[in-house]
PDB file of C-alpha atoms in Angstrom:
ATOM      1  CA  MET A   1       0.000   0.000   0.000  1.00  0.00           C
ATOM      2  CA  ASN A   2       1.475   3.279  -1.099  1.00  0.00           C
ATOM      3  CA  ALA A   3       0.998   6.704   0.530  1.00  0.00           C
ATOM      4  CA  LYS A   4      -1.645   7.795  -2.025  1.00  0.00           C
ATOM      5  CA  ASP A   5      -3.920   4.886  -1.163  1.00  0.00           C
ATOM      6  CA  LEU A   6      -3.468   5.634   2.511  1.00  0.00           C
ATOM      7  CA  PHE A   7      -4.525   9.282   2.080  1.00  0.00           C
ATOM      8  CA  ASP A   8      -7.534   8.226  -0.036  1.00  0.00           C
ATOM      9  CA  LYS A   9      -8.792   5.920   2.721  1.00  0.00           C
ATOM     10  CA  LEU A  10      -8.177   8.659   5.323  1.00  0.00           C
ATOM     11  CA  ARG A  11     -10.363  11.146   3.387  1.00  0.00           C
ATOM     12  CA  ARG A  12     -13.367   8.849   3.873  1.00  0.00           C
ATOM     13  CA  PHE A  13     -13.463   9.886   7.563  1.00  0.00           C
ATOM     14  CA  ASP A  14     -13.942  13.595   6.678  1.00  0.00           C
ATOM     15  CA  ALA A  15     -17.191  14.651   8.403  1.00  0.00           C
ATOM     16  CA  TYR A  16     -17.208  18.049   6.623  1.00  0.00           C
ATOM     17  CA  PRO A  17     -16.854  17.343   2.917  1.00  0.00           C
ATOM     18  CA  LYS A  18     -16.367  20.350   0.649  1.00  0.00           C
ATOM     19  CA  THR A  19     -18.524  20.909  -2.373  1.00  0.00           C
ATOM     20  CA  LEU A  20     -17.025  21.741  -5.699  1.00  0.00           C
ATOM     21  CA  GLU A  21     -16.326  25.372  -6.528  1.00  0.00           C
ATOM     22  CA  ASP A  22     -18.781  25.192  -9.418  1.00  0.00           C
ATOM     23  CA  PHE A  23     -21.671  24.365  -7.076  1.00  0.00           C
ATOM     24  CA  ARG A  24     -20.953  27.133  -4.564  1.00  0.00           C
ATOM     25  CA  ILE A  25     -23.104  30.274  -4.544  1.00  0.00           C
ATOM     26  CA  LYS A  26     -21.764  33.398  -2.779  1.00  0.00           C
ATOM     27  CA  THR A  27     -24.469  35.880  -1.725  1.00  0.00           C
ATOM     28  CA  PHE A  28     -24.525  39.333  -0.122  1.00  0.00           C
ATOM     29  CA  GLY A  29     -26.456  37.974   2.867  1.00  0.00           C
ATOM     30  CA  GLY A  30     -23.849  35.325   3.472  1.00  0.00           C
ATOM     31  CA  ALA A  31     -21.087  37.923   3.364  1.00  0.00           C
ATOM     32  CA  ALA A  32     -22.964  40.132   5.855  1.00  0.00           C
ATOM     33  CA  VAL A  33     -23.421  37.192   8.230  1.00  0.00           C
ATOM     34  CA  THR A  34     -19.723  36.394   7.945  1.00  0.00           C
ATOM     35  CA  VAL A  35     -18.649  39.972   8.710  1.00  0.00           C
ATOM     36  CA  VAL A  36     -21.067  40.367  11.626  1.00  0.00           C
ATOM     37  CA  SER A  37     -20.123  37.033  13.168  1.00  0.00           C
ATOM     38  CA  SER A  38     -16.408  37.828  12.784  1.00  0.00           C
ATOM     39  CA  VAL A  39     -16.850  41.178  14.557  1.00  0.00           C
ATOM     40  CA  LEU A  40     -18.838  39.544  17.354  1.00  0.00           C
ATOM     41  CA  MET A  41     -16.201  36.834  17.793  1.00  0.00           C
ATOM     42  CA  PHE A  42     -13.453  39.485  17.932  1.00  0.00           C
ATOM     43  CA  ILE A  43     -15.373  41.506  20.543  1.00  0.00           C
ATOM     44  CA  LEU A  44     -15.997  38.422  22.639  1.00  0.00           C
ATOM     45  CA  PHE A  45     -12.334  37.448  22.400  1.00  0.00           C
ATOM     46  CA  VAL A  46     -11.134  40.900  23.527  1.00  0.00           C
ATOM     47  CA  SER A  47     -13.717  40.982  26.323  1.00  0.00           C
ATOM     48  CA  GLU A  48     -12.739  37.563  27.650  1.00  0.00           C
ATOM     49  CA  LEU A  49      -9.035  38.413  27.403  1.00  0.00           C
ATOM     50  CA  ASN A  50      -9.553  41.671  29.303  1.00  0.00           C
ATOM     51  CA  TYR A  51     -11.569  39.862  31.977  1.00  0.00           C
ATOM     52  CA  TYR A  52      -8.822  37.260  32.302  1.00  0.00           C
ATOM     53  CA  LEU A  53      -6.122  39.908  32.720  1.00  0.00           C
ATOM     54  CA  THR A  54      -8.118  42.071  35.183  1.00  0.00           C
ATOM     55  CA  LEU A  55      -7.101  41.802  38.843  1.00  0.00           C
ATOM     56  CA  GLU A  56     -10.019  40.868  41.070  1.00  0.00           C
ATOM     57  CA  VAL A  57     -10.094  42.087  44.676  1.00  0.00           C
ATOM     58  CA  HIS A  58     -12.213  40.093  47.117  1.00  0.00           C
ATOM     59  CA  PRO A  59     -12.573  41.844  50.515  1.00  0.00           C
ATOM     60  CA  GLU A  60     -12.432  39.444  53.424  1.00  0.00           C
ATOM     61  CA  LEU A  61     -12.935  40.130  57.119  1.00  0.00           C
ATOM     62  CA  PHE A  62     -11.224  37.872  59.625  1.00  0.00           C
ATOM     63  CA  VAL A  63      -9.800  37.987  63.139  1.00  0.00           C
ATOM     64  CA  ASP A  64      -6.068  38.720  63.202  1.00  0.00           C
ATOM     65  CA  THR A  65      -4.597  36.321  65.781  1.00  0.00           C
ATOM     66  CA  SER A  66      -0.974  37.408  65.278  1.00  0.00           C
ATOM     67  CA  ARG A  67       0.799  38.903  68.272  1.00  0.00           C
ATOM     68  CA  GLY A  68       3.842  41.070  68.608  1.00  0.00           C
ATOM     69  CA  GLN A  69       3.564  42.378  65.061  1.00  0.00           C
ATOM     70  CA  LYS A  70       3.360  45.990  63.995  1.00  0.00           C
ATOM     71  CA  LEU A  71       0.853  47.798  61.788  1.00  0.00           C
ATOM     72  CA  ARG A  72       2.230  50.268  59.291  1.00  0.00           C
ATOM     73  CA  ILE A  73       0.476  53.624  58.822  1.00  0.00           C
ATOM     74  CA  ASN A  74       1.439  55.539  55.672  1.00  0.00           C
ATOM     75  CA  ILE A  75       1.121  59.328  55.875  1.00  0.00           C
ATOM     76  CA  ASP A  76       1.396  62.170  53.371  1.00  0.00           C
ATOM     77  CA  ILE A  77      -0.218  65.348  54.753  1.00  0.00           C
ATOM     78  CA  VAL A  78       0.365  68.984  53.798  1.00  0.00           C
ATOM     79  CA  PHE A  79      -0.128  71.868  56.246  1.00  0.00           C
ATOM     80  CA  PRO A  80       0.058  74.984  54.034  1.00  0.00           C
ATOM     81  CA  LYS A  81       0.060  77.441  56.972  1.00  0.00           C
ATOM     82  CA  MET A  82       1.881  75.538  59.712  1.00  0.00           C
ATOM     83  CA  ALA A  83       5.675  75.486  60.044  1.00  0.00           C
ATOM     84  CA  CYS A  84       7.473  72.156  60.421  1.00  0.00           C
ATOM     85  CA  ASP A  85       9.104  73.127  63.725  1.00  0.00           C
ATOM     86  CA  PHE A  86       5.659  73.632  65.232  1.00  0.00           C
ATOM     87  CA  LEU A  87       4.346  70.154  64.410  1.00  0.00           C
ATOM     88  CA  SER A  88       4.776  66.924  66.334  1.00  0.00           C
ATOM     89  CA  LEU A  89       3.205  63.511  65.723  1.00  0.00           C
ATOM     90  CA  ASP A  90       2.346  61.243  68.638  1.00  0.00           C
ATOM     91  CA  ALA A  91       0.826  57.768  68.832  1.00  0.00           C
ATOM     92  CA  MET A  92      -0.593  55.875  71.796  1.00  0.00           C
ATOM     93  CA  ASP A  93      -2.663  52.739  72.320  1.00  0.00           C
ATOM     94  CA  VAL A  94      -4.666  50.890  74.959  1.00  0.00           C
ATOM     95  CA  SER A  95      -1.697  48.694  75.864  1.00  0.00           C
ATOM     96  CA  GLY A  96       0.031  51.754  77.344  1.00  0.00           C
ATOM     97  CA  ASP A  97       2.612  52.112  74.593  1.00  0.00           C
ATOM     98  CA  SER A  98       3.236  55.766  73.673  1.00  0.00           C
ATOM     99  CA  GLN A  99       5.407  57.183  70.915  1.00  0.00           C
ATOM    100  CA  ILE A 100       6.127  60.854  71.519  1.00  0.00           C
ATOM    101  CA  ASP A 101       7.246  63.266  68.785  1.00  0.00           C
ATOM    102  CA  ILE A 102       7.936  60.497  66.254  1.00  0.00           C
ATOM    103  CA  HIS A 103      10.840  61.088  63.875  1.00  0.00           C
ATOM    104  CA  THR A 104      11.742  57.569  62.738  1.00  0.00           C
ATOM    105  CA  ASN A 105      10.712  56.996  59.103  1.00  0.00           C
ATOM    106  CA  LEU A 106       8.895  60.353  59.083  1.00  0.00           C
ATOM    107  CA  PHE A 107      10.122  63.383  57.164  1.00  0.00           C
ATOM    108  CA  LYS A 108       9.221  67.065  57.139  1.00  0.00           C
ATOM    109  CA  GLN A 109       9.556  69.254  54.059  1.00  0.00           C
ATOM    110  CA  ARG A 110       9.374  73.009  54.556  1.00  0.00           C
ATOM    111  CA  LEU A 111       7.057  74.807  52.126  1.00  0.00           C
ATOM    112  CA  ASP A 112       6.510  78.445  51.255  1.00  0.00           C
ATOM    113  CA  LEU A 113       3.045  80.005  51.164  1.00  0.00           C
ATOM    114  CA  ASN A 114       2.693  78.926  47.524  1.00  0.00           C
ATOM    115  CA  GLY A 115       3.231  75.295  48.473  1.00  0.00           C
ATOM    116  CA  LEU A 116       6.679  75.079  46.892  1.00  0.00           C
ATOM    117  CA  PRO A 117       9.534  73.267  48.704  1.00  0.00           C
ATOM    118  CA  ILE A 118      12.070  75.492  50.434  1.00  0.00           C
ATOM    119  CA  ASN A 119      15.679  74.688  49.643  1.00  0.00           C
ATOM    120  CA  GLU A 120      17.377  74.210  52.990  1.00  0.00           C
ATOM    121  CA  ALA A 121      20.886  73.902  51.539  1.00  0.00           C
ATOM    122  CA  PRO A 122      23.292  76.358  53.231  1.00  0.00           C
ATOM    123  CA  GLU A 123      24.278  79.384  51.208  1.00  0.00           C
ATOM    124  CA  GLN A 124      27.814  79.461  49.863  1.00  0.00           C
ATOM    125  CA  HIS A 125      29.893  82.628  49.850  1.00  0.00           C
ATOM    126  CA  LYS A 126      33.211  83.385  48.291  1.00  0.00           C
ATOM    127  CA  PRO A 127      36.191  84.030  50.565  1.00  0.00           C
ATOM    128  CA  GLY A 128      36.758  87.665  51.405  1.00  0.00           C
ATOM    129  CA  GLU A 129      33.125  88.734  51.076  1.00  0.00           C
ATOM    130  CA  GLY A 130      33.103  89.738  54.711  1.00  0.00           C
ATOM    131  CA  LYS A 131      29.795  88.022  55.494  1.00  0.00           C
ATOM    132  CA  PRO A 132      29.328  87.364  59.223  1.00  0.00           C
ATOM    133  CA  SER A 133      29.500  83.773  60.444  1.00  0.00           C
ATOM    134  CA  THR A 134      26.210  81.871  60.435  1.00  0.00           C
ATOM    135  CA  ASP A 135      24.831  79.959  63.411  1.00  0.00           C
ATOM    136  CA  LEU A 136      25.973  76.716  61.776  1.00  0.00           C
ATOM    137  CA  GLU A 137      29.527  78.015  61.402  1.00  0.00           C
ATOM    138  CA  ILE A 138      29.568  79.130  65.045  1.00  0.00           C
ATOM    139  CA  VAL A 139      28.481  75.667  66.210  1.00  0.00           C
ATOM    140  CA  THR A 140      31.127  73.930  64.097  1.00  0.00           C
ATOM    141  CA  GLN A 141      33.805  76.139  65.676  1.00  0.00           C
ATOM    142  CA  LEU A 142      32.932  74.932  69.185  1.00  0.00           C
ATOM    143  CA  ASP A 143      34.852  72.200  70.964  1.00  0.00           C
ATOM    144  CA  PRO A 144      33.266  68.865  69.915  1.00  0.00           C
ATOM    145  CA  SER A 145      34.182  67.324  73.283  1.00  0.00           C
ATOM    146  CA  ARG A 146      32.365  70.009  75.278  1.00  0.00           C
ATOM    147  CA  CYS A 147      29.639  69.131  77.788  1.00  0.00           C
ATOM    148  CA  GLU A 148      27.161  71.937  78.248  1.00  0.00           C
ATOM    149  CA  SER A 149      24.441  72.160  80.868  1.00  0.00           C
ATOM    150  CA  CYS A 150      20.949  70.717  80.547  1.00  0.00           C
ATOM    151  CA  TYR A 151      19.737  73.273  83.105  1.00  0.00           C
ATOM    152  CA  GLY A 152      18.695  70.732  85.717  1.00  0.00           C
ATOM    153  CA  ALA A 153      17.214  68.198  83.275  1.00  0.00           C
ATOM    154  CA  GLU A 154      20.265  65.931  83.231  1.00  0.00           C
ATOM    155  CA  THR A 155      19.707  62.178  83.431  1.00  0.00           C
ATOM    156  CA  PRO A 156      22.142  59.255  83.750  1.00  0.00           C
ATOM    157  CA  ASP A 157      21.709  58.642  80.009  1.00  0.00           C
ATOM    158  CA  GLN A 158      21.951  62.304  79.017  1.00  0.00           C
ATOM    159  CA  LYS A 159      24.353  64.403  81.062  1.00  0.00           C
ATOM    160  CA  CYS A 160      25.233  66.937  78.359  1.00  0.00           C
ATOM    161  CA  CYS A 161      23.059  69.206  76.201  1.00  0.00           C
ATOM    162  CA  ASN A 162      25.160  70.862  73.532  1.00  0.00           C
ATOM    163  CA  THR A 163      22.296  72.053  71.333  1.00  0.00           C
ATOM    164  CA  CYS A 164      18.947  73.701  71.852  1.00  0.00           C
ATOM    165  CA  ASP A 165      17.117  70.582  70.628  1.00  0.00           C
ATOM    166  CA  GLU A 166      18.953  68.462  73.187  1.00  0.00           C
ATOM    167  CA  VAL A 167      17.863  70.829  75.952  1.00  0.00           C
ATOM    168  CA  ARG A 168      14.261  70.646  74.714  1.00  0.00           C
ATOM    169  CA  GLU A 169      14.439  66.843  74.567  1.00  0.00           C
ATOM    170  CA  ALA A 170      15.850  66.692  78.117  1.00  0.00           C
ATOM    171  CA  TYR A 171      13.019  68.926  79.301  1.00  0.00           C
ATOM    172  CA  ARG A 172      10.487  66.722  77.531  1.00  0.00           C
ATOM    173  CA  LYS A 173      11.798  63.573  79.204  1.00  0.00           C
ATOM    174  CA  LYS A 174      11.557  65.304  82.576  1.00  0.00           C
ATOM    175  CA  GLY A 175       8.037  66.487  81.824  1.00  0.00           C
ATOM    176  CA  TRP A 176       9.015  70.144  82.085  1.00  0.00           C
ATOM    177  CA  ALA A 177       7.650  72.987  79.999  1.00  0.00           C
ATOM    178  CA  PHE A 178      10.183  74.760  77.781  1.00  0.00           C
ATOM    179  CA  GLN A 179       9.159  78.290  78.688  1.00  0.00           C
ATOM    180  CA  ASP A 180      11.895  80.800  77.831  1.00  0.00           C
ATOM    181  CA  PRO A 181      14.325  79.763  75.068  1.00  0.00           C
ATOM    182  CA  ASN A 182      16.098  83.115  75.347  1.00  0.00           C
ATOM    183  CA  SER A 183      17.379  82.083  78.769  1.00  0.00           C
ATOM    184  CA  ILE A 184      19.087  78.990  77.295  1.00  0.00           C
ATOM    185  CA  LEU A 185      22.608  79.655  76.046  1.00  0.00           C
ATOM    186  CA  GLN A 186      22.414  76.988  73.357  1.00  0.00           C
ATOM    187  CA  CYS A 187      19.156  78.442  71.988  1.00  0.00           C
ATOM    188  CA  GLN A 188      20.599  81.954  72.016  1.00  0.00           C
ATOM    189  CA  ARG A 189      23.655  80.795  70.104  1.00  0.00           C
ATOM    190  CA  GLU A 190      21.591  78.986  67.473  1.00  0.00           C
ATOM    191  CA  GLY A 191      19.087  81.838  67.110  1.00  0.00           C
ATOM    192  CA  TRP A 192      16.178  79.538  67.952  1.00  0.00           C
ATOM    193  CA  SER A 193      13.695  82.357  68.591  1.00  0.00           C
ATOM    194  CA  LYS A 194      14.614  84.090  65.329  1.00  0.00           C
ATOM    195  CA  LYS A 195      14.241  80.830  63.443  1.00  0.00           C
ATOM    196  CA  ILE A 196      10.775  80.222  64.887  1.00  0.00           C
ATOM    197  CA  GLU A 197       9.777  83.804  64.076  1.00  0.00           C
ATOM    198  CA  ALA A 198      11.041  83.430  60.496  1.00  0.00           C
ATOM    199  CA  GLN A 199       9.025  80.236  59.975  1.00  0.00           C
ATOM    200  CA  LYS A 200       5.682  81.728  60.925  1.00  0.00           C
ATOM    201  CA  ASN A 201       4.832  82.257  57.252  1.00  0.00           C
ATOM    202  CA  GLU A 202       5.746  78.753  56.122  1.00  0.00           C
ATOM    203  CA  GLY A 203       3.966  75.498  55.492  1.00  0.00           C
ATOM    204  CA  CYS A 204       5.011  71.899  55.995  1.00  0.00           C
ATOM    205  CA  LYS A 205       4.651  68.554  54.262  1.00  0.00           C
ATOM    206  CA  LEU A 206       4.714  65.582  56.625  1.00  0.00           C
ATOM    207  CA  PHE A 207       5.251  62.242  54.899  1.00  0.00           C
ATOM    208  CA  GLY A 208       6.578  58.764  55.624  1.00  0.00           C
ATOM    209  CA  TYR A 209       5.210  56.022  57.842  1.00  0.00           C
ATOM    210  CA  LEU A 210       4.998  54.943  61.471  1.00  0.00           C
ATOM    211  CA  GLU A 211       4.583  51.517  63.012  1.00  0.00           C
ATOM    212  CA  VAL A 212       2.135  50.884  65.853  1.00  0.00           C
ATOM    213  CA  ASN A 213       0.873  47.887  67.790  1.00  0.00           C
ATOM    214  CA  LYS A 214      -2.112  45.986  66.390  1.00  0.00           C
ATOM    215  CA  VAL A 215      -4.438  47.159  69.150  1.00  0.00           C
ATOM    216  CA  ALA A 216      -6.904  50.004  69.592  1.00  0.00           C
ATOM    217  CA  GLY A 217      -5.213  53.391  69.755  1.00  0.00           C
ATOM    218  CA  ASN A 218      -4.817  56.737  68.073  1.00  0.00           C
ATOM    219  CA  PHE A 219      -2.259  59.039  66.537  1.00  0.00           C
ATOM    220  CA  HIS A 220      -2.483  62.792  66.210  1.00  0.00           C
ATOM    221  CA  ILE A 221      -0.578  65.733  64.765  1.00  0.00           C
ATOM    222  CA  ALA A 222      -0.557  68.896  66.847  1.00  0.00           C
ATOM    223  CA  PRO A 223       1.592  72.002  67.398  1.00  0.00           C
ATOM    224  CA  GLY A 224       3.935  72.169  70.371  1.00  0.00           C
ATOM    225  CA  LYS A 225       6.476  69.819  71.901  1.00  0.00           C
ATOM    226  CA  SER A 226       4.663  66.887  73.515  1.00  0.00           C
ATOM    227  CA  PHE A 227       5.567  65.127  76.735  1.00  0.00           C
ATOM    228  CA  GLN A 228       4.048  62.928  79.437  1.00  0.00           C
ATOM    229  CA  GLN A 229       3.475  64.237  82.965  1.00  0.00           C
ATOM    230  CA  LYS A 230       1.782  62.088  85.600  1.00  0.00           C
ATOM    231  CA  HIS A 231       0.226  59.883  82.902  1.00  0.00           C
ATOM    232  CA  VAL A 232      -1.222  62.953  81.160  1.00  0.00           C
ATOM    233  CA  HIS A 233      -0.343  63.767  77.554  1.00  0.00           C
ATOM    234  CA  ILE A 234       0.613  67.457  77.217  1.00  0.00           C
ATOM    235  CA  HIS A 235       1.675  69.702  74.346  1.00  0.00           C
ATOM    236  CA  ASP A 236       3.938  72.550  75.428  1.00  0.00           C
ATOM    237  CA  MET A 237       2.726  75.761  73.770  1.00  0.00           C
ATOM    238  CA  GLN A 238       4.411  78.298  76.041  1.00  0.00           C
ATOM    239  CA  THR A 239       7.363  78.867  73.716  1.00  0.00           C
ATOM    240  CA  PHE A 240       4.994  80.175  71.028  1.00  0.00           C
ATOM    241  CA  SER A 241       3.741  83.099  73.161  1.00  0.00           C
ATOM    242  CA  GLY A 242       0.067  82.257  72.764  1.00  0.00           C
ATOM    243  CA  GLN A 243       0.013  82.742  68.997  1.00  0.00           C
ATOM    244  CA  LYS A 244      -2.805  81.276  66.920  1.00  0.00           C
ATOM    245  CA  PHE A 245      -2.283  78.350  64.568  1.00  0.00           C
ATOM    246  CA  ASN A 246      -4.036  77.632  61.300  1.00  0.00           C
ATOM    247  CA  ILE A 247      -4.308  73.852  60.979  1.00  0.00           C
ATOM    248  CA  THR A 248      -5.708  73.843  57.436  1.00  0.00           C
ATOM    249  CA  HIS A 249      -4.470  70.625  55.862  1.00  0.00           C
ATOM    250  CA  LYS A 250      -4.752  68.344  52.866  1.00  0.00           C
ATOM    251  CA  ILE A 251      -4.381  64.582  53.188  1.00  0.00           C
ATOM    252  CA  ASN A 252      -2.648  63.436  50.027  1.00  0.00           C
ATOM    253  CA  HIS A 253      -2.446  59.863  51.262  1.00  0.00           C
ATOM    254  CA  LEU A 254      -3.374  57.998  54.440  1.00  0.00           C
ATOM    255  CA  SER A 255      -3.479  54.208  54.512  1.00  0.00           C
ATOM    256  CA  PHE A 256      -2.977  51.316  56.872  1.00  0.00           C
ATOM    257  CA  GLY A 257      -0.752  48.369  56.029  1.00  0.00           C
ATOM    258  CA  HIS A 258       1.014  47.805  52.742  1.00  0.00           C
ATOM    259  CA  ASP A 259      -0.644  49.173  49.609  1.00  0.00           C
ATOM    260  CA  TYR A 260      -1.797  46.855  46.837  1.00  0.00           C
ATOM    261  CA  PRO A 261      -3.301  47.532  43.379  1.00  0.00           C
ATOM    262  CA  GLY A 262      -6.953  48.499  43.454  1.00  0.00           C
ATOM    263  CA  ILE A 263      -7.101  49.582  47.095  1.00  0.00           C
ATOM    264  CA  ILE A 264      -9.330  52.583  47.863  1.00  0.00           C
ATOM    265  CA  ASN A 265      -8.270  54.817  50.745  1.00  0.00           C
ATOM    266  CA  PRO A 266     -11.275  56.968  51.730  1.00  0.00           C
ATOM    267  CA  LEU A 267      -9.189  59.803  53.207  1.00  0.00           C
ATOM    268  CA  ASP A 268      -6.964  60.357  50.174  1.00  0.00           C
ATOM    269  CA  ASN A 269      -7.154  63.916  48.753  1.00  0.00           C
ATOM    270  CA  VAL A 270      -9.340  65.158  51.627  1.00  0.00           C
ATOM    271  CA  TYR A 271      -8.968  68.905  52.208  1.00  0.00           C
ATOM    272  CA  GLU A 272      -9.983  70.613  55.454  1.00  0.00           C
ATOM    273  CA  ARG A 273      -9.864  74.395  55.636  1.00  0.00           C
ATOM    274  CA  VAL A 274      -9.792  76.304  58.897  1.00  0.00           C
ATOM    275  CA  ASP A 275     -10.575  80.023  58.834  1.00  0.00           C
ATOM    276  CA  SER A 276      -8.169  81.783  61.153  1.00  0.00           C
TER     277      SER A 276
END
């Protein structure tokens, strides 16, 4: 048996025999049906392919039984009329854990009244211009091994306060109010009061993330240095001489946990205006 005979016997199993070209009749109706069916098949193919490639999100509520783990809170908030040095972020929960004036993984960007970032790079001057030394240059000229007073707020872990911020931090740990910065040598040297006065007409962008325990609690952003005194949470406002604050803010982003595609954060792009 040759190959031709084998193919002839195989053709007998063809369930869809073709008619001869001479017996075929091509009509306009048949062409229209062909075009319409082809378009429908193409639309169905694209639709099914798009459905297959679309990510489906199925919300599910369950009890989190994990212990000792942290919850991440992502923050991106703009305060157009509040200076960065005025703001502090605190977090506390029902377990008694408190995070005061959080700085870890959080950043502050100074803004002008138009909402544009302020370049905080130090100005450079050519030698011989006769410009007076800046506060930064004065600090760098001091003895690095010096140990200046904390004005009674010394602790075994912190016996020296060489900067104004270190004095303020020592006061905070003691639960003392930081009343008169002009009476602190370090603050006088760094021009702390002048710096605060100069930043009155500035805004601030607070962004980054913080990690909290997976229990009921709260976090808040408020002006003034915060501290704990006799289990009471206090914000020290005395250094600002009773001035008013405009806490107008826009929440660019606020979410809990790690982001994933398709998530909807209800507080994103929320704007709250306060008339001062």
